mmCIF file of C-alpha atoms in Angstrom:
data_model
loop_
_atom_site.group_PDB
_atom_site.id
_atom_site.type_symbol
_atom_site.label_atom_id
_atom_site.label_comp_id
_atom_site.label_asym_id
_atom_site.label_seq_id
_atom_site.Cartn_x
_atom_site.Cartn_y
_atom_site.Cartn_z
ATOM 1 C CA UNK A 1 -3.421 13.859 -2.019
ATOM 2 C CA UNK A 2 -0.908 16.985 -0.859
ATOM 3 C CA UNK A 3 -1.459 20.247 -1.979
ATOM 4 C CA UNK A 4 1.843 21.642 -3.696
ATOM 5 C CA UNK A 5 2.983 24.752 -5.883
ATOM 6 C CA UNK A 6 6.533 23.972 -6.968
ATOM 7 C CA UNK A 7 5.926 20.342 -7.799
ATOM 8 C CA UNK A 8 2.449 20.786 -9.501
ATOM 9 C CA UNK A 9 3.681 24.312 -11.426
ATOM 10 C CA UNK A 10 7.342 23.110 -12.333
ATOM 11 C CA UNK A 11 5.702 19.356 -13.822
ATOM 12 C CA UNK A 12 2.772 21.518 -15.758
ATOM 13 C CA UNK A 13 5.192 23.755 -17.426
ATOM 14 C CA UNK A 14 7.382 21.260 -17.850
ATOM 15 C CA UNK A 15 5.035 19.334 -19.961
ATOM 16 C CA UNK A 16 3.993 22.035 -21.910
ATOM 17 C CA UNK A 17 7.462 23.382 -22.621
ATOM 18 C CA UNK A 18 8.211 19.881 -23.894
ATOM 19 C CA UNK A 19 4.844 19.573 -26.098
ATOM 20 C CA UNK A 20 2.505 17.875 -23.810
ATOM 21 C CA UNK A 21 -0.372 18.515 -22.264
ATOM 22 C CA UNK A 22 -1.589 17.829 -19.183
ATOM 23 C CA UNK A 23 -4.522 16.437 -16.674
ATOM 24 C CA UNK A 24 -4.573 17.312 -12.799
ATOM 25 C CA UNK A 25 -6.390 15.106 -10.422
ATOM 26 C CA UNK A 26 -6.686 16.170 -7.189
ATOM 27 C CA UNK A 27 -8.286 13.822 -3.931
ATOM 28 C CA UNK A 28 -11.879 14.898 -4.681
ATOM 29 C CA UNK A 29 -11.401 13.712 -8.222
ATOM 30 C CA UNK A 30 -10.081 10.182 -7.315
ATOM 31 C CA UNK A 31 -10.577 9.583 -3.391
ATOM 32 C CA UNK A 32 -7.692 7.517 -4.032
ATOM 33 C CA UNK A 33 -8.056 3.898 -2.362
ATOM 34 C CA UNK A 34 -11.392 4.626 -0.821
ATOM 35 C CA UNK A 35 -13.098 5.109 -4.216
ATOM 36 C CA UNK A 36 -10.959 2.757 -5.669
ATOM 37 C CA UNK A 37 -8.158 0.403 -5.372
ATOM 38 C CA UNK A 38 -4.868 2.443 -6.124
ATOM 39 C CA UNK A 39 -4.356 -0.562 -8.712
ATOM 40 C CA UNK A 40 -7.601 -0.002 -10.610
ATOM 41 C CA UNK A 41 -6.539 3.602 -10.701
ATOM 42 C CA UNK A 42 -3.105 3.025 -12.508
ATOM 43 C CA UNK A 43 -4.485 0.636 -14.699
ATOM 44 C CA UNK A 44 -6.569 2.571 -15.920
ATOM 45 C CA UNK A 45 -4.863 5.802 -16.487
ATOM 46 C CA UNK A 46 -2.273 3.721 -18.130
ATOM 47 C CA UNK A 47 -4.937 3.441 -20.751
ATOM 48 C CA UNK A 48 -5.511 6.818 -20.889
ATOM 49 C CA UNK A 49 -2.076 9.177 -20.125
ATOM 50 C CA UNK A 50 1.570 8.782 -21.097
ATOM 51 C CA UNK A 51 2.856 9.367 -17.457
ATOM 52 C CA UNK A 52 1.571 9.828 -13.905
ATOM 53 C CA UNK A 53 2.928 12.012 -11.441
ATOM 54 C CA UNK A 54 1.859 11.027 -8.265
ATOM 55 C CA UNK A 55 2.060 13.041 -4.976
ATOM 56 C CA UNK A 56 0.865 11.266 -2.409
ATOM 57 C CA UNK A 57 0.479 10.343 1.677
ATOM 58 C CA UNK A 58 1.675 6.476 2.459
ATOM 59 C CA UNK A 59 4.705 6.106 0.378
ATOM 60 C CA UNK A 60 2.532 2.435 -0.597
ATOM 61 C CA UNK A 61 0.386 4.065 -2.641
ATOM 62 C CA UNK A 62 3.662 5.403 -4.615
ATOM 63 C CA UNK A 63 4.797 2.355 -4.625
ATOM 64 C CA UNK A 64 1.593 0.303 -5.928
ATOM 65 C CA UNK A 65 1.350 2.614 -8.505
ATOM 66 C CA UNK A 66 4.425 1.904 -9.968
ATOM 67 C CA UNK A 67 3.781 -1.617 -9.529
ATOM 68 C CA UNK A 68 0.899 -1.762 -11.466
ATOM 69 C CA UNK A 69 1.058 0.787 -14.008
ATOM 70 C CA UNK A 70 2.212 0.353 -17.828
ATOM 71 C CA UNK A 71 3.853 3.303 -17.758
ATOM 72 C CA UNK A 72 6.295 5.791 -16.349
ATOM 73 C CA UNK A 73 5.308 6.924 -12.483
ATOM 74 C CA UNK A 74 7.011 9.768 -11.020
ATOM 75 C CA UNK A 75 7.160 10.104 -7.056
ATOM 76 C CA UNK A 76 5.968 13.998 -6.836
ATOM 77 C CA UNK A 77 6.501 13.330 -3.015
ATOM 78 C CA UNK A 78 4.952 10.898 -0.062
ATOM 79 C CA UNK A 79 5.457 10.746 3.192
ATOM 80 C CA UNK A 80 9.117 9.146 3.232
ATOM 81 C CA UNK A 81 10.762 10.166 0.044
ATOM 82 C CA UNK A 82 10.852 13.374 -1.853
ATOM 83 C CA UNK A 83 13.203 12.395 -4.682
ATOM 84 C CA UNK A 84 12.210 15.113 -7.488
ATOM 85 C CA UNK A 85 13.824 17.929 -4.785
ATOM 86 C CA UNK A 86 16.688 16.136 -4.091
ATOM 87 C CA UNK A 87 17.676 15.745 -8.318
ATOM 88 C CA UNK A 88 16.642 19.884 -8.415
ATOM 89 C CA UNK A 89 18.871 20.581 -5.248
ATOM 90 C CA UNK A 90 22.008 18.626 -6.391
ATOM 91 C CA UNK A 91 21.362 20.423 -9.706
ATOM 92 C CA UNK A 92 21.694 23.293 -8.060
ATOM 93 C CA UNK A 93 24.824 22.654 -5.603
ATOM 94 C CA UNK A 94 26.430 21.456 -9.306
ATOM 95 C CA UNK A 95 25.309 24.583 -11.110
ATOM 96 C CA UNK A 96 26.773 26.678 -8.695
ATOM 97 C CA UNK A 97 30.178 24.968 -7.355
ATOM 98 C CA UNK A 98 30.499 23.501 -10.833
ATOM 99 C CA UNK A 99 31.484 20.186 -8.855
ATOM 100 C CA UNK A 100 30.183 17.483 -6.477
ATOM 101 C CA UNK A 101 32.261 15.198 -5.171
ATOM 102 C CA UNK A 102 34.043 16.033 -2.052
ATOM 103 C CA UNK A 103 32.241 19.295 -0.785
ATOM 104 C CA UNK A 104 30.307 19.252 2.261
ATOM 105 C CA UNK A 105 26.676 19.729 3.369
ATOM 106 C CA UNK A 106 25.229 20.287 6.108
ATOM 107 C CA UNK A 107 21.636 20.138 7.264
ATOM 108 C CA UNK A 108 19.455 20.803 10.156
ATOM 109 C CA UNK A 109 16.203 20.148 11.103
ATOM 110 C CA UNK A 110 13.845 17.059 10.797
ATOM 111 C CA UNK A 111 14.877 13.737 9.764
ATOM 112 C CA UNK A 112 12.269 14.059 7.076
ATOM 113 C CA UNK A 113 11.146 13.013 3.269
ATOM 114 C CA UNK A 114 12.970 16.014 1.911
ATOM 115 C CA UNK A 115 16.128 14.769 4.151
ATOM 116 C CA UNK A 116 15.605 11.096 3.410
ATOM 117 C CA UNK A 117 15.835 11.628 -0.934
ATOM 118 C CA UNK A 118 18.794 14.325 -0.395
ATOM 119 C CA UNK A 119 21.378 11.960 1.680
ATOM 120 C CA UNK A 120 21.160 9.565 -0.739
ATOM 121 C CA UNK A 121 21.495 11.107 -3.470
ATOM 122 C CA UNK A 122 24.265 12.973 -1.711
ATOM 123 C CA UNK A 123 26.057 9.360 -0.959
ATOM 124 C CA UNK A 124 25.518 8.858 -4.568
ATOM 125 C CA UNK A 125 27.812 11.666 -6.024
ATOM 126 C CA UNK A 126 30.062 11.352 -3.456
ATOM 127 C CA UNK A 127 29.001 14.803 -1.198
ATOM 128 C CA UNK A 128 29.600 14.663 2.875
ATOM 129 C CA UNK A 129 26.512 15.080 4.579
ATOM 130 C CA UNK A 130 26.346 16.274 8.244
ATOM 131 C CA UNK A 131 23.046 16.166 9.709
ATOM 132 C CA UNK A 132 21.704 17.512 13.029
ATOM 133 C CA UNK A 133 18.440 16.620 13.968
ATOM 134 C CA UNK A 134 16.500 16.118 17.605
ATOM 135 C CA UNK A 135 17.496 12.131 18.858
ATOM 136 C CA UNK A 136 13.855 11.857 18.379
ATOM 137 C CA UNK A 137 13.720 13.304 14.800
ATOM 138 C CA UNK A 138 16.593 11.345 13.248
ATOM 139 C CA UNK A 139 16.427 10.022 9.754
ATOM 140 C CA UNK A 140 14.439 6.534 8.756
ATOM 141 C CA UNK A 141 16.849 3.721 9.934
ATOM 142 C CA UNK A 142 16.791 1.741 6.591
ATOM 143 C CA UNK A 143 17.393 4.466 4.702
ATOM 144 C CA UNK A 144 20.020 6.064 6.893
ATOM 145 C CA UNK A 145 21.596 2.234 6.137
ATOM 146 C CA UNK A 146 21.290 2.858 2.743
ATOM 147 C CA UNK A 147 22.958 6.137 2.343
ATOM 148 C CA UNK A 148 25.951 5.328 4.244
ATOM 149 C CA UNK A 149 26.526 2.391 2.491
ATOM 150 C CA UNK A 150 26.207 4.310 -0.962
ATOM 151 C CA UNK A 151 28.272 6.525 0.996
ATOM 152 C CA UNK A 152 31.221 4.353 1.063
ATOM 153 C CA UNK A 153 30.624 2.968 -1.832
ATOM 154 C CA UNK A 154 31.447 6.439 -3.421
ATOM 155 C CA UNK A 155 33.951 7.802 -1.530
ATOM 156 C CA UNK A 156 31.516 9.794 0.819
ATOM 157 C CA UNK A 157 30.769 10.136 4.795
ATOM 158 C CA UNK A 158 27.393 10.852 6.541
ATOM 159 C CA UNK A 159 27.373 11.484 9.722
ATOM 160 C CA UNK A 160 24.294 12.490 12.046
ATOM 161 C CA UNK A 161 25.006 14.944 15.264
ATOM 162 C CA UNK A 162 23.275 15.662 18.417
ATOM 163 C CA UNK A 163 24.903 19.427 18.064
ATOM 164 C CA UNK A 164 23.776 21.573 15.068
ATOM 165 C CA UNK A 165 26.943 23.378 15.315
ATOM 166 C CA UNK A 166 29.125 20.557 14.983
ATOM 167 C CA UNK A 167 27.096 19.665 11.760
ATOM 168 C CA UNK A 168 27.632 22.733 10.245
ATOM 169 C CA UNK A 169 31.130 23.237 11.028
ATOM 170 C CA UNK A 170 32.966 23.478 7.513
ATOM 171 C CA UNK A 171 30.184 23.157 5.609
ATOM 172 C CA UNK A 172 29.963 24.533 1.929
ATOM 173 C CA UNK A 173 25.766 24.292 1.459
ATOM 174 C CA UNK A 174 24.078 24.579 4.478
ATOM 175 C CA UNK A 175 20.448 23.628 4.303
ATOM 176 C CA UNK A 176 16.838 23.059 5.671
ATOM 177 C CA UNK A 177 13.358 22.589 5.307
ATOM 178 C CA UNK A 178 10.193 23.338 7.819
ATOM 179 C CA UNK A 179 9.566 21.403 11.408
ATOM 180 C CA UNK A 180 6.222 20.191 10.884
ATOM 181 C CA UNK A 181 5.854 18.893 7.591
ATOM 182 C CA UNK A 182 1.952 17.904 5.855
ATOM 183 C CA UNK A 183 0.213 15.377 7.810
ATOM 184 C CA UNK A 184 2.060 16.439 11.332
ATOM 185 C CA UNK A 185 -0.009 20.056 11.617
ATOM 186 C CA UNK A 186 -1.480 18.164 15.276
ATOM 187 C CA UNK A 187 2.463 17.958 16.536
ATOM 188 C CA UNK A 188 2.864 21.551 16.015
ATOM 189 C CA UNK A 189 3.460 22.652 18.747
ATOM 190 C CA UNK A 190 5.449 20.183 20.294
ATOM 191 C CA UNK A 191 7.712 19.943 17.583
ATOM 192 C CA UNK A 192 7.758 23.557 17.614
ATOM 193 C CA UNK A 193 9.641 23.515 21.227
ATOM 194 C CA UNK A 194 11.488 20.367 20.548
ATOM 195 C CA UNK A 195 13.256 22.031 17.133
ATOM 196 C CA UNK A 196 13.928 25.521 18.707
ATOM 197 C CA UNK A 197 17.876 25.117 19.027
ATOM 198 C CA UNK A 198 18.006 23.814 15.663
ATOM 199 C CA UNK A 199 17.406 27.154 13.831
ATOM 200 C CA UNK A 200 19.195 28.007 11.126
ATOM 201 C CA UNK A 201 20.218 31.539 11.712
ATOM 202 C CA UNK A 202 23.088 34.183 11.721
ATOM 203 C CA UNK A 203 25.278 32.281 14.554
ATOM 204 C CA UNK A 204 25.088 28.903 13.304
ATOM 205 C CA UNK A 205 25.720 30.215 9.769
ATOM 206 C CA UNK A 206 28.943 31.194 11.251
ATOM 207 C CA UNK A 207 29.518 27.952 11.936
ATOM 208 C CA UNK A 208 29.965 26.781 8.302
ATOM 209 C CA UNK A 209 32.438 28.204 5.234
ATOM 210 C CA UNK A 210 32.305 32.089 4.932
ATOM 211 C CA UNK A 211 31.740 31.027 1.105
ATOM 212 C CA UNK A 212 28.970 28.494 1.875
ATOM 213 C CA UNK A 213 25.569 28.519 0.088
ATOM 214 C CA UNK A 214 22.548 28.460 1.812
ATOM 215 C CA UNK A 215 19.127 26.368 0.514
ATOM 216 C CA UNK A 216 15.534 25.155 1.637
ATOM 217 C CA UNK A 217 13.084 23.305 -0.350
ATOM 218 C CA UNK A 218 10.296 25.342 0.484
ATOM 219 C CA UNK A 219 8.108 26.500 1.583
ATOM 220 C CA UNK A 220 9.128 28.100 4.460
ATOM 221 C CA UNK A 221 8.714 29.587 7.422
ATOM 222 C CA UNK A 222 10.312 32.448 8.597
ATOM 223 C CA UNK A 223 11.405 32.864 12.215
ATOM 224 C CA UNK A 224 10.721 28.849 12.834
ATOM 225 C CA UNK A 225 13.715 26.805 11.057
ATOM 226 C CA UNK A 226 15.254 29.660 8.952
ATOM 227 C CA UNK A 227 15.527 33.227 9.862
ATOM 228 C CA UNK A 228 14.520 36.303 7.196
ATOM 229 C CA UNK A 229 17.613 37.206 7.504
ATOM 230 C CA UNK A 230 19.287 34.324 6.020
ATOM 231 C CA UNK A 231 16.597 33.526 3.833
ATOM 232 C CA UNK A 232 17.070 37.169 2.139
ATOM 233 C CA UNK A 233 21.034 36.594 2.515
ATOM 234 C CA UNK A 234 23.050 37.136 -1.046
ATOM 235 C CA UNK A 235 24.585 33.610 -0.300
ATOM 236 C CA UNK A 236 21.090 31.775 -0.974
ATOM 237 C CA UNK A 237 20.161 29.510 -3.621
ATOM 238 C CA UNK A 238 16.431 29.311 -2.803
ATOM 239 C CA UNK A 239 14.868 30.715 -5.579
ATOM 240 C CA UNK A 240 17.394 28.987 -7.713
ATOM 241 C CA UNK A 241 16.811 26.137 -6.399
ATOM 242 C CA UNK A 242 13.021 26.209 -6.764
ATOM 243 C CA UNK A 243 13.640 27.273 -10.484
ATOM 244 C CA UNK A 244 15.769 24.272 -11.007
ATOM 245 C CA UNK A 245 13.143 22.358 -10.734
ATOM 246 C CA UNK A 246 11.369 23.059 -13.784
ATOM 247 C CA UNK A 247 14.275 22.238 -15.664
ATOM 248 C CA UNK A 248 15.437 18.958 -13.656
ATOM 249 C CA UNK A 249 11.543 17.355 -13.811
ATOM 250 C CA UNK A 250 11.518 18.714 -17.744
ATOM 251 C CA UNK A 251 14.525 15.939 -18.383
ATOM 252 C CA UNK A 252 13.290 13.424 -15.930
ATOM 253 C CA UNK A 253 10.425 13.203 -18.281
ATOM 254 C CA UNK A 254 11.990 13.270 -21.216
ATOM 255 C CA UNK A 255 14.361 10.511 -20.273
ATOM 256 C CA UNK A 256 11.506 8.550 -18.863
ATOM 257 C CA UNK A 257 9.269 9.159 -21.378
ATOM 258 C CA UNK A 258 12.183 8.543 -24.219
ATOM 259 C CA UNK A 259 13.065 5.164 -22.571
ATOM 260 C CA UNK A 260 9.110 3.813 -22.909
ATOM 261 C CA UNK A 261 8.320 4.519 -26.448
#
């Protein structure tokens, strides 16, 4: 149901690189739940496919998928999870610091999908997350609940803040992802003024480690929640980041896909 580059691109290749091959549906092709029950759908591709991938709206339809499908389903994103970025991104933070547990991250932005997969997975391998959003834009409660009690679990705090500043004070990855996400387009500009102090630019990069690393899911857009500047700054992982996908999603399937047969 949402277009996508990274996800569709990085899964295709994926596939292909492994010895698969594979089928893209896109709305027109299924009209999912108005053509057809989402259940009927993943019955019957279970028939047919080896895996689904599904990228979808209502985080339900992710969910009912799963539920009735006899085989591996993938969340390529809905509307409250994104949890294929968050494995790529702490990937990444891994690849690069060489550790986890213990170093600090701090985001800005919207308490969104991208947000809601990354803090707990964060809580998870023990990293600190700071996050400043709008009182308005915080995270989802239950999973907010969640994280910090993963959090403790594992040795880990997260901690929202009013302030961006006081988020990113210390931090070693600073990150964040666009204002108005698919499906919001009609808040723009609202959202727009609402987000405007929570930029993540030259001063409130100064804010966090001199040796921090700076990421974004993508895509992005340049002059609203990340300048040029720091997008084109030597300390970002971005494009690693978006590479790391590829090779996260290539042993999420294999794992999945090993488990099943």
């Amino acid at each position: 149901q949402k277009p996508s580059m990274r996800t569709r691109v990085a899964f295709e290749v994926a596939v292909l690189q492994l010895g698969g091959s594979v089928i893209y549906l896109g709305q027109e092709d299924i009209q999912l739940g108005q053509r057809e029950p989402v259940k009927d759908v993943a019955r019957v591709l279970s028939r047919y496919v080896d895996g689904i991938v599904v990228r979808t709206f209502a985080h339900k339809n992710a969910q009912e998928f799963a539920a009735y499908a006899s085989i591996p389903v993938i969340n390529g994103l809905s509307d409250l999870v994104h949890p294929c970025q968050a494995l790529a991104d702490l990937f990444t933070i891994q690849e690069h610091f060489g550790r986890l547990k213990g170093l600090h991250l701090g985001y800005v932005g919207d308490g969104n999908n991208v947000l809601h997969s990354l803090i707990q997975g964060c809580a998870m391998v023990g990293v600190n997350v700071s996050v400043a959003t709008p009182p308005a834009y915080r995270p989802n409660a239950s999973i907010w609940t969640s994280a910090m009690r993963r959090a403790k679990a594992h040795g880990a705090v997260v901690r929202w803040e009013r302030d961006p500043k006081r988020a990113m004070q210390g931090a070693d990855v600073v990150y964040t992802d666009v204002w108005v996400s698919m499906g919001k387009e009609q808040e723009r500009q609202k959202r727009l003024k609402t987000f405007r102090s929570y930029q993540l630019n030259r001063a409130l990069l100064q804010r966090a480690k001199p040796t921090c690393r700076i990421m974004h899911c993508l895509p992005a857009h340049r002059g609203e929640e990340i300048t040029d500047e720091v997008m084109e700054s030597p300390r970002s992982l971005i494009v690693a980041q978006a590479e790391n996908r590829l090779h996260v999603q290539k042993a999420l399937l294999m794992l999945l896909l090993k488990t099943t047969r």
